Amino acid sequence: MEVVQVKTPEKTSFRAFTTAAVNHMKKLQMEQDMVTFVEENKRLKIENESLKEKNASMNQILQSRRKELNEVKNIVENLKFENKKQNALAQILSDLLVNPDMCQENQKLKDENAQLTEMVKLSDEQLKIVKENGKLHHENMLLKVQIDALCGKIVHQNSKICGHKLLG
């Protein structure tokens, strides 16, 4: 035997009311969720714009720092080059000053000057001339040293211009 359910108007109306109420509640919940999502979306857009601005600012600062770093690197490279140049010049000058031939020549000139002074009784005027001659000879030697150093510097600069590097 089969049981047949008969729909009565009261059951149908209650069921329709319940379904409508549930649908209305779902609709209200969806509207509330939509408002929440719209607000969250606005907040996220504002936060995103703020982060983009911070990122742009950081990129600008980073670019500025890179430029400063490159400038400092160039300064350091120039200073290293100048240091090598000065060291080369100092080495050339010290080699010339410590050169035994120069020391011997200086001593020879001093001895020669002393001998000449003793051998000849010179008047004050003649003695001044001999001393001036010795002084000029000494200055001449110093100028030769400076010329040699400048020649070394010129050779170094020319090799730099031509793309060659000094050893050392």
PDB file of C-alpha atoms in Angstrom:
ATOM      1  CA  MET A   1       0.000   0.000   0.000  1.00  0.00           C
ATOM      2  CA  GLU A   2       1.221   3.285  -1.035  1.00  0.00           C
ATOM      3  CA  VAL A   3       1.030   6.352   1.053  1.00  0.00           C
ATOM      4  CA  VAL A   4       0.129   9.380  -0.892  1.00  0.00           C
ATOM      5  CA  GLN A   5       0.840  12.730   0.538  1.00  0.00           C
ATOM      6  CA  VAL A   6      -1.674  15.302  -0.166  1.00  0.00           C
ATOM      7  CA  LYS A   7      -0.579  18.890  -0.323  1.00  0.00           C
ATOM      8  CA  THR A   8      -2.770  21.155   1.540  1.00  0.00           C
ATOM      9  CA  PRO A   9      -2.831  24.885   0.979  1.00  0.00           C
ATOM     10  CA  GLU A  10      -1.480  25.499   4.482  1.00  0.00           C
ATOM     11  CA  LYS A  11       1.550  23.271   3.913  1.00  0.00           C
ATOM     12  CA  THR A  12       2.230  24.850   0.538  1.00  0.00           C
ATOM     13  CA  SER A  13       1.998  28.343   1.906  1.00  0.00           C
ATOM     14  CA  PHE A  14       4.242  27.560   4.888  1.00  0.00           C
ATOM     15  CA  ARG A  15       6.786  25.921   2.627  1.00  0.00           C
ATOM     16  CA  ALA A  16       6.716  28.905   0.249  1.00  0.00           C
ATOM     17  CA  PHE A  17       7.028  31.303   3.184  1.00  0.00           C
ATOM     18  CA  THR A  18       9.958  29.340   4.601  1.00  0.00           C
ATOM     19  CA  THR A  19      11.695  29.206   1.226  1.00  0.00           C
ATOM     20  CA  ALA A  20      11.106  32.922   0.694  1.00  0.00           C
ATOM     21  CA  ALA A  21      12.429  33.676   4.185  1.00  0.00           C
ATOM     22  CA  VAL A  22      15.544  31.565   3.607  1.00  0.00           C
ATOM     23  CA  ASN A  23      16.100  33.208   0.217  1.00  0.00           C
ATOM     24  CA  HIS A  24      15.619  36.638   1.775  1.00  0.00           C
ATOM     25  CA  MET A  25      18.141  35.799   4.510  1.00  0.00           C
ATOM     26  CA  LYS A  26      20.622  34.581   1.876  1.00  0.00           C
ATOM     27  CA  LYS A  27      20.044  37.773  -0.103  1.00  0.00           C
ATOM     28  CA  LEU A  28      20.629  39.921   3.006  1.00  0.00           C
ATOM     29  CA  GLN A  29      23.773  37.947   3.820  1.00  0.00           C
ATOM     30  CA  MET A  30      25.029  38.354   0.234  1.00  0.00           C
ATOM     31  CA  GLU A  31      24.327  42.102   0.358  1.00  0.00           C
ATOM     32  CA  GLN A  32      26.172  42.353   3.670  1.00  0.00           C
ATOM     33  CA  ASP A  33      29.072  40.329   2.234  1.00  0.00           C
ATOM     34  CA  MET A  34      29.066  42.587  -0.835  1.00  0.00           C
ATOM     35  CA  VAL A  35      29.289  45.723   1.355  1.00  0.00           C
ATOM     36  CA  THR A  36      32.117  44.124   3.326  1.00  0.00           C
ATOM     37  CA  PHE A  37      33.958  43.139   0.129  1.00  0.00           C
ATOM     38  CA  VAL A  38      33.527  46.621  -1.386  1.00  0.00           C
ATOM     39  CA  GLU A  39      34.919  48.226   1.785  1.00  0.00           C
ATOM     40  CA  GLU A  40      37.774  45.714   1.898  1.00  0.00           C
ATOM     41  CA  ASN A  41      38.468  46.340  -1.796  1.00  0.00           C
ATOM     42  CA  LYS A  42      38.611  50.127  -1.212  1.00  0.00           C
ATOM     43  CA  ARG A  43      40.947  49.649   1.741  1.00  0.00           C
ATOM     44  CA  LEU A  44      43.190  47.324  -0.285  1.00  0.00           C
ATOM     45  CA  LYS A  45      43.274  49.783  -3.205  1.00  0.00           C
ATOM     46  CA  ILE A  46      44.357  52.586  -0.851  1.00  0.00           C
ATOM     47  CA  GLU A  47      46.969  50.319   0.718  1.00  0.00           C
ATOM     48  CA  ASN A  48      48.145  49.251  -2.751  1.00  0.00           C
ATOM     49  CA  GLU A  49      48.545  52.896  -3.858  1.00  0.00           C
ATOM     50  CA  SER A  50      50.455  53.662  -0.669  1.00  0.00           C
ATOM     51  CA  LEU A  51      52.761  50.702  -1.279  1.00  0.00           C
ATOM     52  CA  LYS A  52      53.273  51.780  -4.903  1.00  0.00           C
ATOM     53  CA  GLU A  53      54.249  55.277  -3.725  1.00  0.00           C
ATOM     54  CA  LYS A  54      56.645  53.824  -1.151  1.00  0.00           C
ATOM     55  CA  ASN A  55      58.107  51.526  -3.813  1.00  0.00           C
ATOM     56  CA  ALA A  56      58.608  54.448  -6.210  1.00  0.00           C
ATOM     57  CA  SER A  57      60.244  56.458  -3.430  1.00  0.00           C
ATOM     58  CA  MET A  58      62.503  53.542  -2.505  1.00  0.00           C
ATOM     59  CA  ASN A  59      63.461  53.051  -6.161  1.00  0.00           C
ATOM     60  CA  GLN A  60      64.322  56.735  -6.431  1.00  0.00           C
ATOM     61  CA  ILE A  61      66.425  56.562  -3.252  1.00  0.00           C
ATOM     62  CA  LEU A  62      68.084  53.380  -4.520  1.00  0.00           C
ATOM     63  CA  GLN A  63      68.887  55.037  -7.853  1.00  0.00           C
ATOM     64  CA  SER A  64      70.330  58.035  -6.015  1.00  0.00           C
ATOM     65  CA  ARG A  65      72.448  55.757  -3.807  1.00  0.00           C
ATOM     66  CA  ARG A  66      73.690  53.852  -6.861  1.00  0.00           C
ATOM     67  CA  LYS A  67      74.723  57.121  -8.471  1.00  0.00           C
ATOM     68  CA  GLU A  68      76.513  58.212  -5.278  1.00  0.00           C
ATOM     69  CA  LEU A  69      78.217  54.821  -5.036  1.00  0.00           C
ATOM     70  CA  ASN A  70      79.417  55.072  -8.642  1.00  0.00           C
ATOM     71  CA  GLU A  71      80.746  58.570  -7.958  1.00  0.00           C
ATOM     72  CA  VAL A  72      82.599  57.312  -4.877  1.00  0.00           C
ATOM     73  CA  LYS A  73      83.980  54.371  -6.882  1.00  0.00           C
ATOM     74  CA  ASN A  74      85.230  56.787  -9.554  1.00  0.00           C
ATOM     75  CA  ILE A  75      86.834  58.987  -6.903  1.00  0.00           C
ATOM     76  CA  VAL A  76      88.514  55.943  -5.337  1.00  0.00           C
ATOM     77  CA  GLU A  77      89.773  54.774  -8.743  1.00  0.00           C
ATOM     78  CA  ASN A  78      91.120  58.256  -9.502  1.00  0.00           C
ATOM     79  CA  LEU A  79      92.797  58.391  -6.094  1.00  0.00           C
ATOM     80  CA  LYS A  80      94.330  54.949  -6.652  1.00  0.00           C
ATOM     81  CA  PHE A  81      95.635  56.096 -10.030  1.00  0.00           C
ATOM     82  CA  GLU A  82      97.011  59.328  -8.542  1.00  0.00           C
ATOM     83  CA  ASN A  83      98.583  57.301  -5.727  1.00  0.00           C
ATOM     84  CA  LYS A  84     100.304  54.995  -8.232  1.00  0.00           C
ATOM     85  CA  LYS A  85     101.470  58.021 -10.194  1.00  0.00           C
ATOM     86  CA  GLN A  86     102.822  59.703  -7.046  1.00  0.00           C
ATOM     87  CA  ASN A  87     104.500  56.452  -5.969  1.00  0.00           C
ATOM     88  CA  ALA A  88     106.133  56.127  -9.387  1.00  0.00           C
ATOM     89  CA  LEU A  89     107.322  59.728  -9.210  1.00  0.00           C
ATOM     90  CA  ALA A  90     108.576  59.254  -5.647  1.00  0.00           C
ATOM     91  CA  GLN A  91     110.405  56.092  -6.702  1.00  0.00           C
ATOM     92  CA  ILE A  92     112.027  57.883  -9.636  1.00  0.00           C
ATOM     93  CA  LEU A  93     113.066  60.803  -7.429  1.00  0.00           C
ATOM     94  CA  SER A  94     114.360  58.592  -4.640  1.00  0.00           C
ATOM     95  CA  ASP A  95     116.305  56.497  -7.151  1.00  0.00           C
ATOM     96  CA  LEU A  96     117.827  59.657  -8.551  1.00  0.00           C
ATOM     97  CA  LEU A  97     118.604  61.104  -5.121  1.00  0.00           C
ATOM     98  CA  VAL A  98     120.056  57.901  -3.738  1.00  0.00           C
ATOM     99  CA  ASN A  99     121.926  57.211  -6.956  1.00  0.00           C
ATOM    100  CA  PRO A 100     125.558  56.555  -5.941  1.00  0.00           C
ATOM    101  CA  ASP A 101     126.810  58.411  -9.015  1.00  0.00           C
ATOM    102  CA  MET A 102     125.031  61.571  -7.851  1.00  0.00           C
ATOM    103  CA  CYS A 103     126.380  61.205  -4.326  1.00  0.00           C
ATOM    104  CA  GLN A 104     129.886  60.724  -5.660  1.00  0.00           C
ATOM    105  CA  GLU A 105     129.523  63.693  -7.998  1.00  0.00           C
ATOM    106  CA  ASN A 106     128.314  65.876  -5.105  1.00  0.00           C
ATOM    107  CA  GLN A 107     131.233  64.820  -2.950  1.00  0.00           C
ATOM    108  CA  LYS A 108     133.625  65.377  -5.861  1.00  0.00           C
ATOM    109  CA  LEU A 109     132.283  68.905  -6.350  1.00  0.00           C
ATOM    110  CA  LYS A 110     132.584  69.668  -2.639  1.00  0.00           C
ATOM    111  CA  ASP A 111     136.161  68.404  -2.595  1.00  0.00           C
ATOM    112  CA  GLU A 112     137.011  70.319  -5.746  1.00  0.00           C
ATOM    113  CA  ASN A 113     135.535  73.486  -4.283  1.00  0.00           C
ATOM    114  CA  ALA A 114     137.513  73.035  -1.070  1.00  0.00           C
ATOM    115  CA  GLN A 115     140.755  72.410  -2.987  1.00  0.00           C
ATOM    116  CA  LEU A 116     140.284  75.434  -5.183  1.00  0.00           C
ATOM    117  CA  THR A 117     139.550  77.599  -2.182  1.00  0.00           C
ATOM    118  CA  GLU A 118     142.678  76.426  -0.404  1.00  0.00           C
ATOM    119  CA  MET A 119     144.934  76.572  -3.462  1.00  0.00           C
ATOM    120  CA  VAL A 120     144.111  80.083  -4.353  1.00  0.00           C
ATOM    121  CA  LYS A 121     143.786  82.886  -1.945  1.00  0.00           C
ATOM    122  CA  LEU A 122     140.696  84.348  -3.386  1.00  0.00           C
ATOM    123  CA  SER A 123     139.315  87.723  -2.753  1.00  0.00           C
ATOM    124  CA  ASP A 124     135.829  87.986  -1.309  1.00  0.00           C
ATOM    125  CA  GLU A 125     134.377  88.796  -4.717  1.00  0.00           C
ATOM    126  CA  GLN A 126     136.041  85.828  -6.373  1.00  0.00           C
ATOM    127  CA  LEU A 127     134.979  83.543  -3.502  1.00  0.00           C
ATOM    128  CA  LYS A 128     131.372  84.691  -3.947  1.00  0.00           C
ATOM    129  CA  ILE A 129     131.602  83.876  -7.660  1.00  0.00           C
ATOM    130  CA  VAL A 130     132.981  80.385  -6.959  1.00  0.00           C
ATOM    131  CA  LYS A 131     130.271  79.722  -4.360  1.00  0.00           C
ATOM    132  CA  GLU A 132     127.607  81.033  -6.732  1.00  0.00           C
ATOM    133  CA  ASN A 133     129.020  78.753  -9.433  1.00  0.00           C
ATOM    134  CA  GLY A 134     128.787  75.775  -7.071  1.00  0.00           C
ATOM    135  CA  LYS A 135     125.240  76.744  -6.096  1.00  0.00           C
ATOM    136  CA  LEU A 136     124.229  77.064  -9.749  1.00  0.00           C
ATOM    137  CA  HIS A 137     125.813  73.711 -10.531  1.00  0.00           C
ATOM    138  CA  HIS A 138     123.832  72.157  -7.649  1.00  0.00           C
ATOM    139  CA  GLU A 139     120.596  73.802  -8.871  1.00  0.00           C
ATOM    140  CA  ASN A 140     121.364  72.481 -12.349  1.00  0.00           C
ATOM    141  CA  MET A 141     121.567  68.944 -10.967  1.00  0.00           C
ATOM    142  CA  LEU A 142     118.266  69.387  -9.095  1.00  0.00           C
ATOM    143  CA  LEU A 143     116.612  70.665 -12.267  1.00  0.00           C
ATOM    144  CA  LYS A 144     117.892  67.604 -14.125  1.00  0.00           C
ATOM    145  CA  VAL A 145     116.284  65.408 -11.457  1.00  0.00           C
ATOM    146  CA  GLN A 146     113.010  67.322 -11.801  1.00  0.00           C
ATOM    147  CA  ILE A 147     113.162  67.079 -15.595  1.00  0.00           C
ATOM    148  CA  ASP A 148     113.724  63.324 -15.375  1.00  0.00           C
ATOM    149  CA  ALA A 149     110.765  63.012 -12.990  1.00  0.00           C
ATOM    150  CA  LEU A 150     108.538  65.103 -15.252  1.00  0.00           C
ATOM    151  CA  CYS A 151     109.597  63.036 -18.245  1.00  0.00           C
ATOM    152  CA  GLY A 152     108.599  59.932 -16.315  1.00  0.00           C
ATOM    153  CA  LYS A 153     105.249  61.530 -15.510  1.00  0.00           C
ATOM    154  CA  ILE A 154     104.708  62.483 -19.166  1.00  0.00           C
ATOM    155  CA  VAL A 155     105.528  58.952 -20.275  1.00  0.00           C
ATOM    156  CA  HIS A 156     103.079  57.644 -17.685  1.00  0.00           C
ATOM    157  CA  GLN A 157     100.320  60.000 -18.833  1.00  0.00           C
ATOM    158  CA  ASN A 158     100.952  59.172 -22.486  1.00  0.00           C
ATOM    159  CA  SER A 159     100.732  55.479 -21.721  1.00  0.00           C
ATOM    160  CA  LYS A 160      97.454  56.148 -19.895  1.00  0.00           C
ATOM    161  CA  ILE A 161      96.079  58.043 -22.887  1.00  0.00           C
ATOM    162  CA  CYS A 162      97.141  55.268 -25.252  1.00  0.00           C
ATOM    163  CA  GLY A 163      95.447  52.679 -23.034  1.00  0.00           C
ATOM    164  CA  HIS A 164      98.583  51.145 -21.583  1.00  0.00           C
ATOM    165  CA  LYS A 165      99.024  50.519 -17.892  1.00  0.00           C
ATOM    166  CA  LEU A 166     102.163  50.919 -15.823  1.00  0.00           C
ATOM    167  CA  LEU A 167     103.443  47.817 -14.156  1.00  0.00           C
ATOM    168  CA  GLY A 168     103.434  47.848 -10.395  1.00  0.00           C
TER     169      GLY A 168
END
